[in-house]
PDB file of C-alpha atoms in Angstrom:
ATOM      1  CA  MET A 274     198.549  44.997  54.858  1.00  0.00           C
ATOM      2  CA  PRO A 275     200.562  42.647  57.038  1.00  0.00           C
ATOM      3  CA  LYS A 276     200.679  38.989  56.104  1.00  0.00           C
ATOM      4  CA  PRO A 277     200.225  37.052  59.357  1.00  0.00           C
ATOM      5  CA  SER A 278     202.581  34.167  59.957  1.00  0.00           C
ATOM      6  CA  LYS A 279     201.801  31.107  62.032  1.00  0.00           C
ATOM      7  CA  TRP A 280     203.466  32.709  65.056  1.00  0.00           C
ATOM      8  CA  SER A 281     202.069  36.254  64.585  1.00  0.00           C
ATOM      9  CA  ARG A 282     198.465  35.255  63.821  1.00  0.00           C
ATOM     10  CA  PRO A 283     197.349  35.490  67.495  1.00  0.00           C
ATOM     11  CA  PHE A 284     198.623  39.094  67.612  1.00  0.00           C
ATOM     12  CA  TRP A 285     196.417  40.061  64.648  1.00  0.00           C
ATOM     13  CA  GLU A 286     193.414  38.092  65.912  1.00  0.00           C
ATOM     14  CA  ASN A 287     193.682  39.898  69.249  1.00  0.00           C
ATOM     15  CA  THR A 288     193.880  43.354  67.659  1.00  0.00           C
ATOM     16  CA  LYS A 289     190.517  42.637  65.991  1.00  0.00           C
ATOM     17  CA  GLN A 290     189.153  42.298  69.541  1.00  0.00           C
ATOM     18  CA  GLY A 291     190.765  45.557  70.688  1.00  0.00           C
ATOM     19  CA  LYS A 292     193.574  43.847  72.605  1.00  0.00           C
ATOM     20  CA  LEU A 293     197.273  44.564  72.297  1.00  0.00           C
ATOM     21  CA  THR A 294     199.139  41.353  73.057  1.00  0.00           C
ATOM     22  CA  LEU A 295     202.800  40.405  73.226  1.00  0.00           C
ATOM     23  CA  LYS A 296     204.542  37.050  72.901  1.00  0.00           C
ATOM     24  CA  ARG A 297     206.465  36.173  76.077  1.00  0.00           C
ATOM     25  CA  CYS A 298     208.861  33.271  76.551  1.00  0.00           C
ATOM     26  CA  LYS A 299     207.720  30.905  79.311  1.00  0.00           C
ATOM     27  CA  ASP A 300     211.303  29.786  79.932  1.00  0.00           C
ATOM     28  CA  CYS A 301     213.157  33.094  80.363  1.00  0.00           C
ATOM     29  CA  GLY A 302     210.390  35.754  80.405  1.00  0.00           C
ATOM     30  CA  HIS A 303     211.751  37.652  77.401  1.00  0.00           C
ATOM     31  CA  ILE A 304     209.183  39.488  75.257  1.00  0.00           C
ATOM     32  CA  ASP A 305     209.708  39.622  71.491  1.00  0.00           C
ATOM     33  CA  GLN A 306     208.087  42.348  69.413  1.00  0.00           C
ATOM     34  CA  PRO A 307     207.479  41.618  66.624  1.00  0.00           C
ATOM     35  CA  PRO A 308     206.742  38.000  67.538  1.00  0.00           C
ATOM     36  CA  TYR A 309     209.074  35.295  66.262  1.00  0.00           C
ATOM     37  CA  LEU A 310     208.772  31.525  66.049  1.00  0.00           C
ATOM     38  CA  TYR A 311     211.274  31.197  68.902  1.00  0.00           C
ATOM     39  CA  CYS A 312     212.524  33.407  71.736  1.00  0.00           C
ATOM     40  CA  THR A 313     215.355  35.611  70.482  1.00  0.00           C
ATOM     41  CA  ASN A 314     216.916  35.513  73.957  1.00  0.00           C
ATOM     42  CA  CYS A 315     217.069  31.770  74.737  1.00  0.00           C
ATOM     43  CA  MET A 316     215.811  30.154  71.485  1.00  0.00           C
ATOM     44  CA  SER A 317     212.903  28.427  73.260  1.00  0.00           C
ATOM     45  CA  GLU A 318     209.648  27.792  71.400  1.00  0.00           C
ATOM     46  CA  ASN A 319     207.760  27.635  74.729  1.00  0.00           C
ATOM     47  CA  SER A 320     205.785  30.892  74.725  1.00  0.00           C
ATOM     48  CA  GLU A 321     202.522  32.517  75.754  1.00  0.00           C
ATOM     49  CA  TRP A 322     200.527  35.585  74.726  1.00  0.00           C
ATOM     50  CA  ILE A 323     200.067  38.274  77.364  1.00  0.00           C
ATOM     51  CA  GLU A 324     197.875  41.353  77.206  1.00  0.00           C
ATOM     52  CA  ALA A 325     199.902  44.578  77.184  1.00  0.00           C
ATOM     53  CA  SER A 326     198.935  47.616  79.242  1.00  0.00           C
ATOM     54  CA  GLY A 327     198.410  49.730  76.127  1.00  0.00           C
ATOM     55  CA  LYS A 328     200.696  52.440  77.549  1.00  0.00           C
ATOM     56  CA  GLY A 329     203.924  53.662  76.022  1.00  0.00           C
ATOM     57  CA  LYS A 330     206.254  56.563  75.336  1.00  0.00           C
ATOM     58  CA  LEU A 331     207.237  58.134  72.045  1.00  0.00           C
ATOM     59  CA  LYS A 332     210.838  57.102  71.401  1.00  0.00           C
ATOM     60  CA  ALA A 333     211.356  58.546  67.895  1.00  0.00           C
ATOM     61  CA  TYR A 334     209.225  59.608  64.936  1.00  0.00           C
ATOM     62  CA  ALA A 335     209.191  60.780  61.336  1.00  0.00           C
ATOM     63  CA  ILE A 336     206.453  62.676  59.522  1.00  0.00           C
ATOM     64  CA  ASN A 337     205.830  61.270  56.035  1.00  0.00           C
ATOM     65  CA  VAL A 338     204.630  63.894  53.585  1.00  0.00           C
ATOM     66  CA  TYR A 339     205.251  62.228  50.207  1.00  0.00           C
ATOM     67  CA  MET A 340     206.327  59.031  48.451  1.00  0.00           C
ATOM     68  CA  VAL A 341     203.998  56.689  50.303  1.00  0.00           C
ATOM     69  CA  PRO A 342     202.148  53.672  48.891  1.00  0.00           C
ATOM     70  CA  PHE A 343     198.743  54.320  47.330  1.00  0.00           C
ATOM     71  CA  PRO A 344     196.609  52.953  50.193  1.00  0.00           C
ATOM     72  CA  PHE A 345     198.025  55.664  52.487  1.00  0.00           C
ATOM     73  CA  TRP A 346     197.563  58.736  50.266  1.00  0.00           C
ATOM     74  CA  ASP A 347     194.462  59.857  52.161  1.00  0.00           C
ATOM     75  CA  ASP A 348     196.380  59.678  55.447  1.00  0.00           C
ATOM     76  CA  MET A 349     199.210  62.027  54.441  1.00  0.00           C
ATOM     77  CA  PRO A 350     200.953  63.501  56.182  1.00  0.00           C
ATOM     78  CA  TYR A 351     201.192  60.741  58.731  1.00  0.00           C
ATOM     79  CA  VAL A 352     203.567  59.889  61.538  1.00  0.00           C
ATOM     80  CA  VAL A 353     205.625  56.709  61.728  1.00  0.00           C
ATOM     81  CA  ALA A 354     206.892  56.217  65.252  1.00  0.00           C
ATOM     82  CA  MET A 355     208.907  53.992  67.524  1.00  0.00           C
ATOM     83  CA  VAL A 356     206.863  53.514  70.684  1.00  0.00           C
ATOM     84  CA  GLU A 357     208.485  52.109  73.811  1.00  0.00           C
ATOM     85  CA  LEU A 358     205.802  50.063  75.531  1.00  0.00           C
ATOM     86  CA  ALA A 359     205.488  49.946  79.324  1.00  0.00           C
ATOM     87  CA  GLU A 360     206.496  46.277  79.019  1.00  0.00           C
ATOM     88  CA  GLY A 361     209.941  47.325  77.744  1.00  0.00           C
ATOM     89  CA  VAL A 362     209.696  46.455  74.046  1.00  0.00           C
ATOM     90  CA  THR A 363     209.564  48.835  71.099  1.00  0.00           C
ATOM     91  CA  MET A 364     206.824  48.793  68.468  1.00  0.00           C
ATOM     92  CA  ILE A 365     206.809  50.619  65.138  1.00  0.00           C
ATOM     93  CA  SER A 366     203.410  52.142  64.478  1.00  0.00           C
ATOM     94  CA  ASN A 367     201.603  55.407  63.733  1.00  0.00           C
ATOM     95  CA  ILE A 368     200.707  58.375  65.932  1.00  0.00           C
ATOM     96  CA  VAL A 369     197.135  59.603  65.441  1.00  0.00           C
ATOM     97  CA  GLU A 370     194.819  62.216  66.945  1.00  0.00           C
ATOM     98  CA  CYS A 371     197.693  64.650  67.489  1.00  0.00           C
ATOM     99  CA  ASP A 372     198.828  67.931  65.962  1.00  0.00           C
ATOM    100  CA  HIS A 373     202.235  67.099  64.499  1.00  0.00           C
ATOM    101  CA  ASP A 374     203.699  70.289  66.015  1.00  0.00           C
ATOM    102  CA  LYS A 375     202.972  68.901  69.483  1.00  0.00           C
ATOM    103  CA  LEU A 376     204.899  65.652  69.068  1.00  0.00           C
ATOM    104  CA  LYS A 377     207.736  65.274  71.543  1.00  0.00           C
ATOM    105  CA  ASN A 378     210.015  62.336  72.253  1.00  0.00           C
ATOM    106  CA  GLY A 379     209.197  60.948  75.678  1.00  0.00           C
ATOM    107  CA  MET A 380     205.515  61.939  75.579  1.00  0.00           C
ATOM    108  CA  ASP A 381     203.028  59.487  77.075  1.00  0.00           C
ATOM    109  CA  LEU A 382     200.958  57.497  74.578  1.00  0.00           C
ATOM    110  CA  GLU A 383     198.054  55.057  74.669  1.00  0.00           C
ATOM    111  CA  VAL A 384     197.045  52.466  72.114  1.00  0.00           C
ATOM    112  CA  VAL A 385     193.986  52.844  69.887  1.00  0.00           C
ATOM    113  CA  PHE A 386     192.768  50.401  67.259  1.00  0.00           C
ATOM    114  CA  ASP A 387     192.063  51.264  63.626  1.00  0.00           C
ATOM    115  CA  ASP A 388     189.885  48.874  61.602  1.00  0.00           C
ATOM    116  CA  VAL A 389     191.633  49.474  58.277  1.00  0.00           C
ATOM    117  CA  SER A 390     189.776  46.645  56.525  1.00  0.00           C
ATOM    118  CA  PRO A 391     187.328  43.880  57.428  1.00  0.00           C
ATOM    119  CA  GLU A 392     190.345  41.591  57.894  1.00  0.00           C
ATOM    120  CA  PHE A 393     192.776  43.896  59.693  1.00  0.00           C
ATOM    121  CA  THR A 394     192.862  46.101  62.731  1.00  0.00           C
ATOM    122  CA  LEU A 395     196.081  48.029  63.298  1.00  0.00           C
ATOM    123  CA  PRO A 396     197.286  49.177  66.703  1.00  0.00           C
ATOM    124  CA  LYS A 397     198.101  52.884  66.569  1.00  0.00           C
ATOM    125  CA  TRP A 398     199.006  55.366  69.282  1.00  0.00           C
ATOM    126  CA  ARG A 399     197.737  58.734  70.496  1.00  0.00           C
ATOM    127  CA  PRO A 400     198.875  61.110  73.221  1.00  0.00           C
ATOM    128  CA  VAL A 401     197.376  60.445  76.639  1.00  0.00           C
ATOM    129  CA  LYS A 402     194.726  63.066  77.299  1.00  0.00           C
ATOM    130  CA  ARG A 403     195.304  64.856  80.581  1.00  0.00           C
TER     131      ARG A 403
END
């Protein structure tokens, strides 16, 4: 499981509430994902947390079928993906609720939240149902 840092803790606290949030610089407007202590664009520490739309597009993916850590054995095969959020940043996550044969780069996705333990909720993505 992730180990929250001082500057990423709000992200993880918000996922427990079913909110996908991003850290935005108040000085230049740049969004960093994953969150850093400072803005990677202007080096400012003046930031705020904004709620993301929860919409994105599949940018790239890989289907893992073996050699995964023990906690994920029951999830195999599973998809690791790069998701381009509507806000313009890319997040690495998992694709769920989708037949792997139907995955296609550029497909529309929406965030879902998976309570993987009492302490952690992970944002994952599924195809938008039409």
